[in-house]
Coordinates of C-alpha atoms in Angstrom, one line a residue:
M1 CA -17.1 1.1 -11.1
E2 CA -16.1 1.6 -14.7
K3 CA -16.8 -1.2 -17.2
K4 CA -13.0 -1.5 -17.8
T5 CA -12.4 -2.1 -14.1
I6 CA -15.1 -4.7 -13.9
V7 CA -13.7 -6.6 -16.9
S8 CA -10.2 -6.3 -15.4
A9 CA -11.4 -7.7 -12.1
A10 CA -13.1 -10.6 -13.8
L11 CA -9.9 -11.4 -15.7
L12 CA -7.9 -11.4 -12.4
I13 CA -10.5 -13.7 -10.8
L14 CA -10.2 -16.0 -13.8
A15 CA -6.4 -16.0 -13.6
A16 CA -6.5 -16.7 -9.9
A17 CA -9.0 -19.5 -10.2
T18 CA -6.9 -21.1 -13.0
I19 CA -3.8 -20.9 -10.8
L20 CA -5.7 -22.4 -7.8
W21 CA -7.2 -25.2 -10.0
M22 CA -3.8 -26.0 -11.6
N23 CA -2.2 -26.3 -8.1
Q24 CA -4.8 -28.9 -6.9
P25 CA -3.6 -32.5 -6.5
S26 CA -4.0 -34.3 -9.8
E27 CA -6.7 -36.6 -8.5
T28 CA -8.9 -33.7 -7.5
R29 CA -8.3 -32.0 -10.9
E30 CA -9.2 -35.2 -12.8
N31 CA -12.4 -35.6 -10.8
S32 CA -13.2 -31.9 -11.4
Q33 CA -12.5 -32.4 -15.1
Q34 CA -14.7 -35.5 -15.3
S35 CA -17.6 -33.9 -13.5
S36 CA -17.4 -30.6 -15.4
T37 CA -17.1 -32.6 -18.7
T38 CA -20.3 -34.4 -18.0
I39 CA -22.2 -31.2 -17.2
Q40 CA -20.8 -29.1 -20.0
K41 CA -20.8 -31.8 -22.7
K42 CA -22.7 -30.7 -25.8
P43 CA -23.9 -33.1 -28.4
T44 CA -21.8 -32.9 -31.5
T45 CA -21.4 -34.7 -34.7
D46 CA -17.7 -34.4 -35.0
P47 CA -15.3 -35.6 -32.3
S48 CA -13.1 -32.9 -31.0
P49 CA -9.6 -33.1 -32.6
Q50 CA -6.7 -34.2 -30.4
S51 CA -4.0 -31.6 -29.9
A52 CA -0.8 -32.2 -31.7
V53 CA 1.1 -30.3 -29.1
P54 CA 2.4 -32.4 -26.1
N55 CA 1.4 -31.4 -22.5
D56 CA 5.0 -30.4 -21.6
V57 CA 4.7 -27.6 -24.2
E58 CA 2.5 -25.7 -21.8
E59 CA 5.1 -26.0 -19.1
S60 CA 7.8 -24.8 -21.5
C61 CA 5.7 -21.8 -22.5
K62 CA 5.0 -20.9 -18.8
S63 CA 8.7 -21.3 -18.0
A64 CA 9.7 -19.0 -20.9
A65 CA 7.2 -16.3 -19.7
E66 CA 8.3 -16.6 -16.1
R67 CA 12.0 -16.3 -17.1
F68 CA 11.3 -13.2 -19.3
V69 CA 9.3 -11.5 -16.5
R70 CA 12.1 -12.2 -13.9
V71 CA 14.9 -11.0 -16.2
K72 CA 12.9 -7.9 -17.3
S73 CA 11.8 -6.9 -13.8
E74 CA 14.8 -7.7 -11.5
G75 CA 17.9 -5.5 -11.2
R76 CA 18.9 -2.0 -10.5
S77 CA 17.2 1.2 -11.8
S78 CA 20.6 2.2 -13.3
D79 CA 20.7 -1.0 -15.5
I80 CA 20.5 -0.5 -19.2
F81 CA 17.3 -2.3 -20.3
L82 CA 18.9 -3.5 -23.5
D83 CA 21.6 -5.2 -21.6
R84 CA 19.1 -6.6 -19.1
I85 CA 16.9 -8.4 -21.7
E86 CA 19.8 -9.5 -24.0
P87 CA 20.0 -13.0 -22.2
V88 CA 16.4 -13.7 -23.0
K89 CA 16.4 -12.3 -26.6
E90 CA 15.9 -15.9 -27.9
L91 CA 12.5 -16.1 -26.1
L92 CA 11.1 -13.0 -27.9
S93 CA 9.9 -12.6 -31.5
D94 CA 11.9 -10.2 -33.5
D95 CA 8.9 -7.7 -33.6
L96 CA 8.4 -7.8 -29.8
Y97 CA 12.2 -7.4 -29.2
Q98 CA 12.3 -4.4 -31.5
S99 CA 9.3 -2.8 -29.8
L100 CA 10.9 -3.2 -26.3
V101 CA 14.4 -1.9 -27.0
P102 CA 15.3 1.6 -28.1
D103 CA 16.9 2.1 -31.5
L104 CA 20.3 3.3 -30.4
S105 CA 23.6 3.8 -32.2
K106 CA 26.7 2.1 -30.8
D107 CA 27.9 5.6 -29.6
E108 CA 24.6 6.3 -27.8
L109 CA 24.7 2.9 -26.1
A110 CA 28.3 3.4 -25.0
A111 CA 27.4 6.8 -23.6
M112 CA 24.4 5.3 -21.7
R113 CA 26.7 2.6 -20.2
R114 CA 29.3 5.1 -19.1
E115 CA 26.6 7.3 -17.5
S116 CA 25.0 4.4 -15.7
K117 CA 28.3 3.4 -14.1
R118 CA 28.6 6.9 -12.6
I119 CA 25.3 6.5 -10.7
K120 CA 26.0 5.7 -7.1
K121 CA 24.5 2.5 -5.6
E122 CA 22.7 4.5 -2.9
E123 CA 20.9 6.5 -5.6
T124 CA 19.4 3.4 -7.3
T125 CA 16.4 1.2 -6.6
E126 CA 17.0 -2.5 -6.6
T127 CA 14.1 -4.8 -7.5
Q128 CA 13.9 -8.5 -6.5
I129 CA 11.1 -10.9 -7.3
T130 CA 10.1 -12.7 -4.1
S131 CA 7.2 -14.8 -5.4
M132 CA 5.7 -15.8 -8.8
D133 CA 2.8 -17.8 -10.0
S134 CA 1.6 -18.5 -13.5
A135 CA -1.3 -19.9 -15.4
I136 CA -1.7 -20.7 -19.1
D137 CA -4.7 -20.8 -21.5
R138 CA -4.5 -22.5 -24.8
I139 CA -5.8 -20.2 -27.6
A140 CA -5.0 -22.5 -30.5
D141 CA -2.9 -25.7 -31.0
D142 CA 0.4 -23.7 -30.9
D143 CA -0.8 -20.4 -29.4
F144 CA -1.1 -19.7 -25.7
E145 CA -1.9 -16.8 -23.3
V146 CA 0.2 -16.9 -20.2
Y147 CA -0.7 -15.0 -17.0
V148 CA 2.1 -14.3 -14.5
I149 CA 1.4 -12.8 -11.1
Y150 CA 4.5 -11.8 -9.1
T151 CA 5.6 -9.9 -6.0
A152 CA 8.4 -7.4 -6.5
Q153 CA 10.4 -6.2 -3.5
M154 CA 12.0 -2.8 -4.2
Q155 CA 14.7 -1.3 -2.0
H156 CA 15.9 2.3 -2.2
A157 CA 18.4 3.4 0.4
D158 CA 16.6 2.5 3.7
R159 CA 13.2 2.2 2.2
N160 CA 11.7 -1.2 1.3
D161 CA 8.4 -1.6 -0.6
A162 CA 6.6 -4.6 -2.1
S163 CA 4.1 -4.6 -4.9
R164 CA 2.2 -7.3 -6.8
Y165 CA 1.9 -7.3 -10.6
L166 CA 0.0 -9.2 -13.3
V167 CA 1.6 -9.7 -16.7
R168 CA -0.3 -11.2 -19.6
M169 CA 1.4 -12.2 -22.8
R170 CA 0.9 -14.4 -25.9
V171 CA 3.4 -17.2 -26.5
Q172 CA 3.6 -19.3 -29.6
W173 CA 5.2 -22.8 -29.8
S174 CA 7.2 -23.0 -33.0
D175 CA 10.0 -25.3 -34.1
G176 CA 10.2 -26.9 -30.7
K177 CA 10.6 -23.5 -28.9
A178 CA 8.4 -21.1 -27.0
K179 CA 8.4 -17.5 -28.5
I180 CA 6.8 -14.6 -26.7
Y181 CA 5.3 -12.5 -29.5
K182 CA 2.9 -10.1 -27.8
M183 CA 2.7 -8.3 -24.4
I184 CA -1.0 -7.8 -23.6
E185 CA -0.9 -6.3 -20.1
E186 CA 1.3 -5.4 -17.2
S187 CA -0.7 -4.1 -14.3
S188 CA -0.1 -3.3 -10.6
L189 CA -2.4 -5.3 -8.3
G190 CA -3.4 -3.2 -5.3
H191 CA -5.7 -4.7 -2.6
G192 CA -6.9 -7.4 -5.0
F193 CA -7.9 -4.9 -7.7
Y194 CA -6.3 -3.7 -10.9
E195 CA -4.5 -0.4 -10.8
K196 CA -3.8 0.7 -14.4

């Protein structure tokens, strides 16, 4: 196995373990935290600083990431991507938004919209997300890495297909809002392994 594949598999295992741990009943998680804190506690002269970010911030960041993935991934293959992600533009940093959307003139965009309306429904693939799980890792006080694993059901004519994907992104909490500022990875998961 390549080193890249091993590292990717390790990250997937870490993400899955985090999701499983976060879905435990709170009593089990607290007991787990207490026992691991005792084992992993290192002597230090300075007490660890308290986070200034409330706990519900993590949920807001995960929710923003999940909403973005759902809006970005669901729809028809004939959809104009710019139109598809417009409703979640406020969740993206300006730099990330500019990197995701093509630089089109109004005439070019109008021509694309006209062309997409001409495509017959039978010729398109429709994608629907059927399941989604997420986990979050705090990088800094206001900076998070969010992992989203989802299953996409794709239908084209009479053919149905389902695939699982992992999306990793960085989210920053700023001015009381979650902003996705960097896409790290979007990989297909096949048989429990990464397929890049």
